Short mmCIF file of C-alpha atoms in Angstrom, two decimals:
data_model
loop_
_atom_site.label_atom_id
_atom_site.label_comp_id
_atom_site.label_asym_id
_atom_site.label_seq_id
_atom_site.Cartn_x
_atom_site.Cartn_y
_atom_site.Cartn_z
CA UNK C 1 0.00 0.00 0.00
CA UNK C 2 2.51 2.53 1.05
CA UNK C 3 5.99 1.27 0.40
CA UNK C 4 8.26 3.90 -1.11
CA UNK C 5 10.58 1.25 -2.48
CA UNK C 6 8.25 -0.48 -4.91
CA UNK C 7 9.64 -0.82 -8.40
CA UNK C 8 7.96 -0.86 -11.78
CA UNK C 9 7.04 -4.25 -13.11
CA UNK C 10 9.73 -5.19 -15.59
CA UNK C 11 7.29 -6.89 -17.92
CA UNK C 12 4.56 -4.30 -17.88
CA UNK C 13 6.34 -1.12 -18.87
CA UNK C 14 5.02 0.42 -15.65
CA UNK C 15 4.23 -0.57 -12.09
CA UNK C 16 2.11 -3.67 -11.70
CA UNK C 17 -1.26 -2.05 -12.15
CA UNK C 18 -2.89 -5.26 -11.03
CA UNK C 19 -1.24 -4.99 -7.61
CA UNK C 20 -2.01 -1.28 -7.57
CA UNK C 21 -5.67 -2.04 -8.26
CA UNK C 22 -5.69 -4.46 -5.33
CA UNK C 23 -4.14 -1.73 -3.18
CA UNK C 24 -6.75 0.83 -4.18
CA UNK C 25 -9.56 -1.62 -3.45
CA UNK C 26 -7.87 -2.44 -0.14
CA UNK C 27 -7.61 1.23 0.83
CA UNK C 28 -11.29 1.71 0.05
CA UNK C 29 -12.01 -1.33 2.23
CA UNK C 30 -10.04 0.27 5.07
CA UNK C 31 -12.09 3.44 4.71
CA UNK C 32 -15.31 1.40 4.71
CA UNK C 33 -14.14 -0.26 7.91
CA UNK C 34 -13.62 3.10 9.60
CA UNK C 35 -16.84 4.68 8.36
CA UNK C 36 -19.06 1.73 9.34
CA UNK C 37 -16.99 0.51 12.28
CA UNK C 38 -20.09 -0.66 14.16
CA UNK C 39 -21.58 -2.58 11.24
CA UNK C 40 -21.73 -6.33 11.79
CA UNK C 41 -21.71 -6.84 8.01
CA UNK C 42 -18.54 -4.80 7.57
CA UNK C 43 -16.84 -6.60 10.42
CA UNK C 44 -17.81 -9.94 8.91
CA UNK C 45 -16.73 -9.27 5.32
CA UNK C 46 -14.09 -6.51 5.49
CA UNK C 47 -12.21 -6.84 8.77
CA UNK C 48 -11.00 -10.43 8.24
CA UNK C 49 -8.67 -9.39 5.39
CA UNK C 50 -8.35 -5.62 4.93
CA UNK C 51 -5.37 -4.99 7.24
CA UNK C 52 -3.56 -8.34 6.74
CA UNK C 53 -3.70 -7.71 2.98
CA UNK C 54 -1.33 -4.76 3.19
CA UNK C 55 1.27 -6.52 5.32
CA UNK C 56 1.08 -9.40 2.84
CA UNK C 57 1.43 -7.09 -0.18
CA UNK C 58 4.41 -5.37 1.42
CA UNK C 59 6.13 -8.74 1.72
CA UNK C 60 5.02 -9.74 -1.78
CA UNK C 61 6.63 -6.60 -3.22
CA UNK C 62 9.74 -6.79 -1.06
CA UNK C 63 12.96 -7.23 -3.04
CA UNK C 64 15.46 -7.10 -0.21
CA UNK C 65 17.52 -9.98 1.09
CA UNK C 66 19.26 -10.67 4.35
CA UNK C 67 22.47 -9.23 2.91
CA UNK C 68 20.95 -5.90 1.87
CA UNK C 69 19.94 -4.34 5.18
CA UNK C 70 20.95 -0.84 4.12
CA UNK C 71 18.66 -1.02 1.14
CA UNK C 72 15.76 -2.04 3.33
CA UNK C 73 16.28 1.05 5.50
CA UNK C 74 14.76 3.06 2.67
CA UNK C 75 11.40 2.05 4.11
CA UNK C 76 12.18 4.57 6.87
CA UNK C 77 11.14 7.21 4.33
CA UNK C 78 7.61 6.21 5.32
CA UNK C 79 8.22 7.98 8.61
CA UNK C 80 8.44 11.32 6.79
CA UNK C 81 4.72 11.44 5.94
CA UNK C 82 3.98 9.99 9.38
CA UNK C 83 5.69 12.91 11.11
CA UNK C 84 4.49 15.49 8.59
CA UNK C 85 0.83 14.56 8.83
CA UNK C 86 1.12 14.15 12.60
CA UNK C 87 2.20 17.80 12.75
CA UNK C 88 -0.43 19.05 10.30
CA UNK C 89 -3.38 17.12 11.72
CA UNK C 90 -2.07 17.53 15.27
CA UNK C 91 -2.00 21.31 14.89
CA UNK C 92 -5.62 21.32 13.74
CA UNK C 93 -6.56 18.95 16.54
CA UNK C 94 -4.91 21.11 19.22
CA UNK C 95 -6.42 24.27 17.73
CA UNK C 96 -9.86 22.68 17.97
CA UNK C 97 -9.36 21.97 21.66
CA UNK C 98 -8.39 18.29 21.32
CA UNK C 99 -11.96 17.15 21.90
CA UNK C 100 -12.22 15.26 25.19
CA UNK C 101 -8.46 14.59 25.30
CA UNK C 102 -7.17 18.13 25.78
CA UNK C 103 -4.58 17.26 28.39
CA UNK C 104 -0.96 16.28 28.67
CA UNK C 105 -2.02 12.64 28.88
CA UNK C 106 -4.19 12.97 25.78
CA UNK C 107 -1.39 14.50 23.74
CA UNK C 108 1.02 11.85 25.05
CA UNK C 109 -1.32 9.14 23.77
CA UNK C 110 -1.18 10.63 20.29
CA UNK C 111 2.61 10.78 20.38
CA UNK C 112 2.83 7.16 21.57
CA UNK C 113 0.87 6.09 18.50
CA UNK C 114 -0.36 2.55 18.03
CA UNK C 115 -3.53 1.66 19.92
CA UNK C 116 -3.18 4.84 21.99
CA UNK C 117 -4.01 7.09 19.02
CA UNK C 118 -7.65 7.34 17.97
CA UNK C 119 -9.51 9.59 15.52
CA UNK C 120 -8.18 11.71 13.82
CA UNK C 121 -4.97 9.65 14.15
CA UNK C 122 -6.64 6.23 13.84
CA UNK C 123 -4.43 4.85 11.09
CA UNK C 124 -1.01 6.17 12.10
CA UNK C 125 -0.23 2.87 13.81
CA UNK C 126 0.01 1.07 10.48
CA UNK C 127 3.00 3.07 9.24
CA UNK C 128 5.14 2.43 12.29
CA UNK C 129 4.04 -1.21 12.43
CA UNK C 130 5.02 -1.72 8.79
CA UNK C 131 8.44 -0.15 9.33
CA UNK C 132 9.04 -2.41 12.34
CA UNK C 133 7.86 -5.47 10.40
CA UNK C 134 9.99 -4.80 7.36
CA UNK C 135 13.19 -4.07 9.25
CA UNK C 136 12.63 -6.99 11.62
CA UNK C 137 12.04 -9.50 8.82
CA UNK C 138 15.16 -8.39 6.94
CA UNK C 139 17.31 -8.58 10.08
CA UNK C 140 15.88 -11.91 11.24
CA UNK C 141 16.16 -13.43 7.77
CA UNK C 142 19.92 -13.13 8.02
CA UNK C 143 19.75 -15.95 10.57
CA UNK C 144 17.54 -18.07 8.31
CA UNK C 145 14.36 -17.75 6.27
CA UNK C 146 12.46 -19.63 8.98
CA UNK C 147 13.35 -17.21 11.79
CA UNK C 148 10.75 -14.51 10.96
CA UNK C 149 8.10 -17.24 10.89
CA UNK C 150 9.17 -18.50 14.31
CA UNK C 151 9.29 -15.04 15.87
CA UNK C 152 5.96 -14.14 14.25
CA UNK C 153 4.35 -17.33 15.57
CA UNK C 154 5.64 -16.62 19.08
CA UNK C 155 4.35 -13.07 18.80
CA UNK C 156 1.01 -14.42 17.63
CA UNK C 157 0.74 -16.68 20.68
CA UNK C 158 1.68 -13.88 23.07
CA UNK C 159 -0.80 -11.50 21.45
CA UNK C 160 -3.57 -14.10 21.69
CA UNK C 161 -2.83 -14.48 25.42
CA UNK C 162 -2.32 -10.80 26.28
CA UNK C 163 -3.85 -8.68 23.49
CA UNK C 164 -4.17 -5.46 25.47
CA UNK C 165 -0.60 -5.65 26.75
CA UNK C 166 0.86 -6.26 23.30
CA UNK C 167 -1.32 -3.57 21.72
CA UNK C 168 -0.17 -1.06 24.34
CA UNK C 169 3.45 -1.18 23.15
CA UNK C 170 4.18 2.28 21.67
CA UNK C 171 4.15 2.82 17.91
CA UNK C 172 2.37 -0.53 17.37
CA UNK C 173 5.71 -2.31 17.71
CA UNK C 174 4.02 -5.07 19.69
CA UNK C 175 1.37 -5.99 17.12
CA UNK C 176 4.04 -5.75 14.42
CA UNK C 177 5.45 -9.07 15.64
CA UNK C 178 2.44 -11.25 14.72
CA UNK C 179 2.03 -9.17 11.54
CA UNK C 180 5.40 -10.53 10.41
CA UNK C 181 3.59 -13.75 9.53
CA UNK C 182 1.68 -11.99 6.74
CA UNK C 183 4.78 -10.16 5.49
CA UNK C 184 6.78 -13.40 5.42
CA UNK C 185 3.92 -15.19 3.66
CA UNK C 186 3.88 -12.50 0.99
CA UNK C 187 7.57 -13.07 0.32
CA UNK C 188 7.03 -16.81 -0.05
CA UNK C 189 4.09 -16.40 -2.43
CA UNK C 190 6.03 -13.95 -4.58
CA UNK C 191 8.77 -16.52 -5.13
CA UNK C 192 6.37 -19.42 -5.72
CA UNK C 193 3.71 -17.69 -7.78
CA UNK C 194 2.19 -19.45 -10.75
CA UNK C 195 2.98 -18.24 -14.27
CA UNK C 196 0.41 -19.84 -16.56
CA UNK C 197 -2.91 -17.94 -16.61
CA UNK C 198 -4.98 -21.10 -16.18
CA UNK C 199 -3.02 -22.06 -13.09
CA UNK C 200 -3.39 -18.53 -11.73
CA UNK C 201 -7.16 -18.74 -12.20
CA UNK C 202 -7.29 -22.10 -10.45
CA UNK C 203 -5.21 -20.84 -7.53
CA UNK C 204 -7.33 -17.69 -7.23
CA UNK C 205 -10.54 -19.70 -7.18
CA UNK C 206 -9.09 -22.28 -4.83
CA UNK C 207 -8.08 -19.54 -2.40
CA UNK C 208 -11.01 -17.15 -2.56
CA UNK C 209 -13.84 -19.71 -2.52
CA UNK C 210 -12.99 -21.24 0.88
CA UNK C 211 -12.24 -17.76 2.26
CA UNK C 212 -15.75 -16.63 1.32
CA UNK C 213 -17.20 -19.74 2.96
CA UNK C 214 -15.19 -19.06 6.13
CA UNK C 215 -16.34 -15.44 6.33
CA UNK C 216 -19.95 -16.47 5.65
CA UNK C 217 -19.71 -19.03 8.46
CA UNK C 218 -18.74 -16.29 10.90
CA UNK C 219 -14.97 -16.56 11.35
CA UNK C 220 -14.00 -13.81 13.79
CA UNK C 221 -12.45 -10.70 12.20
CA UNK C 222 -9.07 -9.13 12.86
CA UNK C 223 -8.54 -5.86 14.68
CA UNK C 224 -4.76 -6.04 14.73
CA UNK C 225 -4.32 -2.53 16.09
CA UNK C 226 -5.86 -3.68 19.37
CA UNK C 227 -4.31 -7.15 19.34
CA UNK C 228 -7.53 -8.89 18.34
CA UNK C 229 -6.52 -11.88 16.17
CA UNK C 230 -9.95 -13.41 15.60
CA UNK C 231 -10.70 -17.12 15.65
CA UNK C 232 -7.52 -19.08 16.48
CA UNK C 233 -5.84 -20.39 13.32
CA UNK C 234 -8.98 -20.04 11.15
CA UNK C 235 -8.90 -16.24 10.95
CA UNK C 236 -5.24 -16.32 9.91
CA UNK C 237 -5.96 -18.95 7.25
CA UNK C 238 -8.92 -16.96 5.96
CA UNK C 239 -6.84 -13.78 5.69
CA UNK C 240 -4.00 -15.58 3.90
CA UNK C 241 -6.42 -17.18 1.44
CA UNK C 242 -7.85 -13.78 0.54
CA UNK C 243 -4.33 -12.37 0.15
CA UNK C 244 -3.25 -15.20 -2.16
CA UNK C 245 -6.43 -14.84 -4.19
CA UNK C 246 -5.92 -11.08 -4.45
CA UNK C 247 -2.39 -11.31 -5.87
CA UNK C 248 -3.61 -13.94 -8.34
CA UNK C 249 -6.28 -11.51 -9.52
CA UNK C 250 -3.53 -8.88 -9.78
CA UNK C 251 -1.50 -11.20 -12.01
CA UNK C 252 -4.49 -11.68 -14.29
CA UNK C 253 -5.08 -7.93 -14.49
CA UNK C 254 -1.45 -7.42 -15.49
CA UNK C 255 -2.14 -9.44 -18.63
CA UNK C 256 -4.44 -6.65 -19.81
CA UNK C 257 -2.46 -3.95 -21.61
CA UNK C 258 -4.16 -0.66 -20.79
CA UNK C 259 -1.56 2.06 -20.38
CA UNK C 260 -3.99 4.83 -19.48
CA UNK C 261 -5.73 2.71 -16.89
CA UNK C 262 -2.35 1.53 -15.60
CA UNK C 263 -1.16 5.11 -15.09
CA UNK C 264 -4.37 6.26 -13.44
CA UNK C 265 -4.59 3.31 -11.05
CA UNK C 266 -0.90 3.56 -10.18
CA UNK C 267 -1.26 7.27 -9.41
CA UNK C 268 -4.08 6.47 -7.00
CA UNK C 269 -2.02 3.70 -5.41
CA UNK C 270 1.13 5.74 -4.82
CA UNK C 271 -1.01 8.25 -2.93
CA UNK C 272 -1.90 5.45 -0.54
CA UNK C 273 0.10 6.60 2.46
CA UNK C 274 -1.47 10.05 2.38
CA UNK C 275 -4.99 8.71 1.95
CA UNK C 276 -4.54 6.16 4.73
CA UNK C 277 -3.17 8.74 7.17
CA UNK C 278 -5.61 11.56 6.44
CA UNK C 279 -9.02 9.99 5.81
CA UNK C 280 -9.73 9.63 9.57
CA UNK C 281 -9.19 13.39 9.84
CA UNK C 282 -11.96 13.93 7.28
CA UNK C 283 -14.25 11.70 9.34
CA UNK C 284 -13.25 13.67 12.43
CA UNK C 285 -13.96 17.06 10.84
CA UNK C 286 -17.36 15.86 9.62
CA UNK C 287 -18.01 14.09 12.94
CA UNK C 288 -19.12 10.95 11.10
CA UNK C 289 -20.58 8.44 13.58
CA UNK C 290 -19.22 4.90 13.74
CA UNK C 291 -22.62 3.75 12.53
CA UNK C 292 -21.53 5.29 9.22
CA UNK C 293 -22.90 7.54 6.50
CA UNK C 294 -22.58 7.54 2.72
CA UNK C 295 -21.72 11.25 2.77
CA UNK C 296 -18.87 10.59 5.17
CA UNK C 297 -17.65 7.68 3.06
CA UNK C 298 -17.66 9.75 -0.13
CA UNK C 299 -15.81 12.60 1.55
CA UNK C 300 -13.26 10.25 3.16
CA UNK C 301 -12.47 8.79 -0.27
CA UNK C 302 -12.63 11.84 -2.52
CA UNK C 303 -11.06 14.60 -0.43
CA UNK C 304 -7.83 12.78 0.57
CA UNK C 305 -7.26 11.34 -2.92
CA UNK C 306 -7.81 14.69 -4.65
CA UNK C 307 -5.43 16.42 -2.25
CA UNK C 308 -2.79 13.68 -2.51
CA UNK C 309 -2.93 13.59 -6.32
CA UNK C 310 -2.25 17.33 -6.30
CA UNK C 311 0.62 16.94 -3.80
CA UNK C 312 2.06 14.05 -5.81
CA UNK C 313 3.30 16.48 -8.46
CA UNK C 314 4.94 18.88 -6.00
CA UNK C 315 8.20 19.02 -4.09
CA UNK C 316 6.23 18.23 -0.96
CA UNK C 317 5.67 14.65 -2.14
CA UNK C 318 8.65 13.16 -0.22
CA UNK C 319 7.47 14.76 3.02
CA UNK C 320 3.76 14.09 2.67
CA UNK C 321 3.67 10.93 0.55
CA UNK C 322 7.04 9.30 1.22
CA UNK C 323 8.07 9.23 -2.45
CA UNK C 324 9.58 11.50 -5.13
CA UNK C 325 7.23 13.71 -7.15
CA UNK C 326 5.45 11.91 -9.98
CA UNK C 327 6.92 12.59 -13.41
CA UNK C 328 4.25 14.07 -15.60
CA UNK C 329 3.05 11.60 -18.20
CA UNK C 330 0.23 11.48 -20.68
CA UNK C 331 -2.80 9.57 -19.43
#
């Protein structure tokens, strides 16, 4: 969703627009989850996969190895938009009186990030968690490809036992440990992905069909920010199946040569970090209830993306989007 180190697809003449399409759909799913946070339907069909998908995609797109730690540190550029938007939104929040949290303790909670930060900073936890995950996996992989899996599994067990304690670790560093499982799985799938379209279709169907059945049967959703891991084992399997199916769909989309669509979708995707960080602020300004509203949803999608697309072509892009300005191209 938000990696600043993603590279263009060598066989597509541009970024993988299939993966970018999956990202855009995933970002919209995240927004849906925040607008209709109290909806049982949203929690049943969106929460089981929306957040795990982005840790998985980050691993799927990762090109680092255990011997290239310095290269992986480029993901720290994601902290630039984190800090920048924290200052911008924080200034507006303080100027408004900080709501019910106008105190030293309330401001400290925002600075601690992770589960401590709520609207309008609801999504800031993901950036720090992703940075921790990526650096941890690269470092641990130097000891063996199996080490991130082991550490992630241990973190998963600890989080299942003490969710509140793990979620309370500042900057979401605690919940980043079980999230390593999804990142590591993405790396494995990238190396083992099918090539023939028919096989890709079969894998996609074989992954998505049981995932739909599991969600329909009521598998408990994830709320990783707060250490909620859902139904033991089954929720993880369901999320991984959706992730595998999603990247298979992305592979199929990449077979379609549509340069204008590719450019447009990729532009939306590279704005991801800004949209993810700022859409809760839109919901906060409009005071959208957690029961949801279509007006709030439209505003949370349109306003951040319009603003980020404008910023994408300015010198502020590295600070606010974590990437260089977009080179102007014909759409």
